[in-house]
Short mmCIF file of C-alpha atoms in Angstrom, two decimals:
data_model
loop_
_atom_site.label_atom_id
_atom_site.label_comp_id
_atom_site.label_asym_id
_atom_site.label_seq_id
_atom_site.Cartn_x
_atom_site.Cartn_y
_atom_site.Cartn_z
CA GLN A 1 -2.90 -64.59 23.05
CA GLU A 2 -5.51 -64.35 20.30
CA THR A 3 -7.96 -62.55 22.60
CA LEU A 4 -5.49 -59.78 23.37
CA ALA A 5 -4.50 -59.51 19.69
CA GLN A 6 -8.16 -59.21 18.63
CA THR A 7 -8.77 -56.61 21.34
CA VAL A 8 -5.81 -54.54 20.15
CA LEU A 9 -6.77 -54.79 16.46
CA THR A 10 -10.40 -53.96 17.17
CA LYS A 11 -9.39 -50.90 19.18
CA VAL A 12 -7.00 -49.73 16.45
CA VAL A 13 -9.51 -50.14 13.61
CA LYS A 14 -12.32 -48.46 15.58
CA SER A 15 -9.97 -45.67 16.66
CA GLN A 16 -8.85 -45.05 13.09
CA SER A 17 -12.49 -44.76 12.04
CA TRP A 18 -13.18 -42.33 14.87
CA LEU A 19 -10.06 -40.25 14.10
CA LEU A 20 -11.05 -40.05 10.44
CA ALA A 21 -14.65 -39.11 11.19
CA THR A 22 -13.72 -36.43 13.72
CA HIS A 23 -10.71 -35.10 11.80
CA VAL A 24 -8.59 -35.43 14.93
CA VAL A 25 -4.88 -35.89 14.18
CA PRO A 26 -2.94 -36.70 17.35
CA ASN A 27 0.77 -37.46 17.41
CA ASP A 28 0.21 -40.37 19.80
CA PHE A 29 -2.92 -42.40 20.31
CA VAL A 30 -2.67 -44.84 23.20
CA ILE A 31 -4.42 -48.17 22.93
CA PHE A 32 -4.78 -49.05 26.58
CA CYS A 33 -5.67 -52.57 27.70
CA TRP A 34 -6.37 -53.37 31.33
CA LEU A 35 -5.94 -57.09 31.84
CA PRO A 36 -8.06 -58.86 34.46
CA PHE A 37 -5.09 -61.03 35.54
CA GLU A 38 -1.40 -61.57 34.89
CA VAL A 39 -0.71 -63.15 31.52
CA PRO A 40 2.44 -64.92 30.32
CA ASP A 41 5.18 -62.67 28.97
CA ASP A 42 4.91 -64.26 25.52
CA VAL A 43 1.26 -63.10 25.27
CA VAL A 44 2.29 -59.51 25.95
CA ALA A 45 5.28 -59.87 23.58
CA HIS A 46 2.90 -61.09 20.84
CA ALA A 47 0.65 -58.04 21.37
CA GLU A 48 3.65 -55.70 21.31
CA ALA A 49 4.93 -57.31 18.08
CA LEU A 50 1.46 -56.84 16.59
CA MET A 51 1.50 -53.18 17.58
CA GLU A 52 4.90 -52.74 15.92
CA ARG A 53 3.41 -54.05 12.68
CA VAL A 54 0.47 -51.67 13.13
CA ARG A 55 2.90 -48.79 13.75
CA HIS A 56 4.53 -49.44 10.37
CA LEU A 57 1.15 -48.53 8.86
CA ASP A 58 0.07 -45.88 11.36
CA HIS A 59 2.79 -44.48 13.60
CA ARG A 60 0.31 -42.70 15.89
CA PHE A 61 -0.66 -45.82 17.82
CA VAL A 62 1.05 -46.92 21.02
CA LEU A 63 0.13 -49.95 23.14
CA ARG A 64 -0.07 -49.95 26.93
CA VAL A 65 -0.95 -53.22 28.67
CA ARG A 66 -1.43 -53.18 32.42
CA VAL A 67 -2.77 -55.32 35.23
CA PRO A 68 -4.22 -53.37 38.16
CA ALA A 69 -2.55 -53.75 41.54
CA ALA A 70 -5.73 -55.35 42.83
CA PRO A 71 -7.47 -56.85 39.78
CA GLY A 72 -10.58 -57.70 41.79
CA SER A 73 -11.13 -54.04 42.56
CA LEU A 74 -11.33 -53.11 38.86
CA PHE A 75 -12.91 -56.22 37.40
CA PRO A 76 -16.03 -57.85 38.84
CA ALA A 77 -16.14 -61.54 39.72
CA ARG A 78 -16.28 -63.81 36.68
CA PHE A 79 -15.19 -60.97 34.36
CA ALA A 80 -14.43 -62.34 30.87
CA CYS A 81 -15.65 -65.81 31.81
CA ASN A 82 -18.07 -65.93 28.90
CA HIS A 83 -15.34 -65.40 26.31
CA HIS A 84 -16.41 -68.52 24.43
CA LEU A 85 -19.91 -67.03 23.91
CA ARG A 86 -18.62 -63.65 22.77
CA LYS A 87 -16.16 -65.34 20.45
CA ALA A 88 -18.98 -67.28 18.77
CA TYR A 89 -20.83 -64.05 17.91
CA ALA A 90 -17.95 -61.64 17.51
CA ARG A 91 -16.59 -60.37 14.25
CA THR A 92 -12.86 -60.87 13.98
CA VAL A 93 -10.63 -58.08 12.78
CA SER A 94 -7.52 -58.72 10.74
CA GLU A 95 -4.34 -56.70 10.33
CA SER A 96 -5.40 -55.99 6.74
CA GLU A 97 -8.15 -53.72 8.11
CA VAL A 98 -5.61 -51.33 9.61
CA THR A 99 -5.38 -48.35 7.29
CA ALA A 100 -2.02 -46.86 6.45
CA TYR A 101 -1.93 -43.36 7.93
CA GLY A 102 -1.69 -40.79 5.18
CA SER A 103 -3.16 -43.11 2.56
CA ASP A 104 -5.90 -41.95 0.22
CA GLU A 105 -8.48 -43.74 2.33
CA ASP A 106 -8.05 -41.50 5.36
CA THR A 107 -8.06 -38.15 3.62
CA ASP A 108 -10.95 -36.44 1.93
CA ASP A 109 -9.19 -33.17 1.13
CA ASP A 110 -10.20 -33.47 -2.53
CA ALA A 111 -13.89 -33.68 -1.67
CA ALA A 112 -15.79 -30.54 -2.52
CA CYS A 113 -17.29 -28.57 0.31
CA THR A 114 -21.05 -28.78 -0.18
CA TRP A 115 -21.90 -25.82 2.03
CA ASP A 116 -20.57 -22.36 2.58
CA ILE A 117 -21.08 -20.48 5.83
CA THR A 118 -20.50 -17.15 4.08
CA TRP A 119 -23.61 -17.32 1.87
CA SER A 120 -25.64 -14.14 1.87
CA TRP A 121 -23.38 -12.22 4.22
CA ASP A 122 -24.13 -9.27 1.99
CA TRP A 123 -27.82 -9.25 2.97
CA ASP A 124 -29.28 -5.95 3.95
CA LEU A 125 -30.42 -6.98 7.39
CA ALA A 126 -32.71 -3.97 7.66
CA ASP A 127 -34.69 -5.17 4.61
CA PHE A 128 -34.79 -8.69 6.02
CA ALA A 129 -35.98 -7.43 9.43
CA ALA A 130 -38.71 -5.32 7.79
CA ALA A 131 -39.94 -8.27 5.74
CA GLN A 132 -39.89 -10.46 8.83
CA GLU A 133 -41.94 -7.92 10.84
CA GLU A 134 -44.53 -7.74 8.06
CA CYS A 135 -44.85 -11.50 8.11
CA VAL A 136 -45.10 -11.95 11.86
CA ALA A 137 -48.82 -11.10 11.91
CA GLY A 138 -50.02 -13.49 9.25
CA LEU A 139 -47.36 -15.75 7.78
CA SER A 140 -49.17 -15.78 4.47
CA ALA A 141 -47.56 -17.37 1.45
CA GLU A 142 -46.95 -13.88 0.05
CA CYS A 143 -45.03 -12.89 3.19
CA VAL A 144 -42.94 -16.01 3.14
CA ASP A 145 -42.20 -15.45 -0.55
CA ALA A 146 -41.31 -11.81 0.13
CA GLY A 147 -38.99 -12.81 2.94
CA MET A 148 -37.31 -15.40 0.75
CA ALA A 149 -36.93 -12.80 -2.01
CA VAL A 150 -35.10 -10.53 0.46
CA ILE A 151 -32.89 -13.42 1.58
CA SER A 152 -32.04 -14.43 -1.98
CA GLY A 153 -31.38 -10.84 -3.02
CA ASP A 154 -34.31 -10.70 -5.43
CA GLY A 155 -36.37 -8.28 -3.34
#
């Protein structure tokens, strides 16, 4: 029960980080868990209740838990047998790490844009091309400075 809950929480927290970093805003984001074997119904019910609590914070997430028709064909022999080792080294994730969608933490709209793709669109490209041709032969400091003066509009 705890393993599935940790898997779900870890996937949600990592997915929120990815969504924030990539500025992707889906309506539904499926957290899909293939299980290596049938689990008791109360384990699945616990995971679904957890996802409902998550959905109160971030409505985009949906949980799908499935067991393949032939689990051996998807999971190799002894899959997940070393859970006790992974648990000893794993970082646990708590529900408090789930960010409320739309909160200040997941929006950086107020941050200033530090670059502008429209800079120097008013360059005279003919002047820039001429300066570049003059510099091709020698690349002296004077040529580089002259080219930069054309780019900056000082030349």
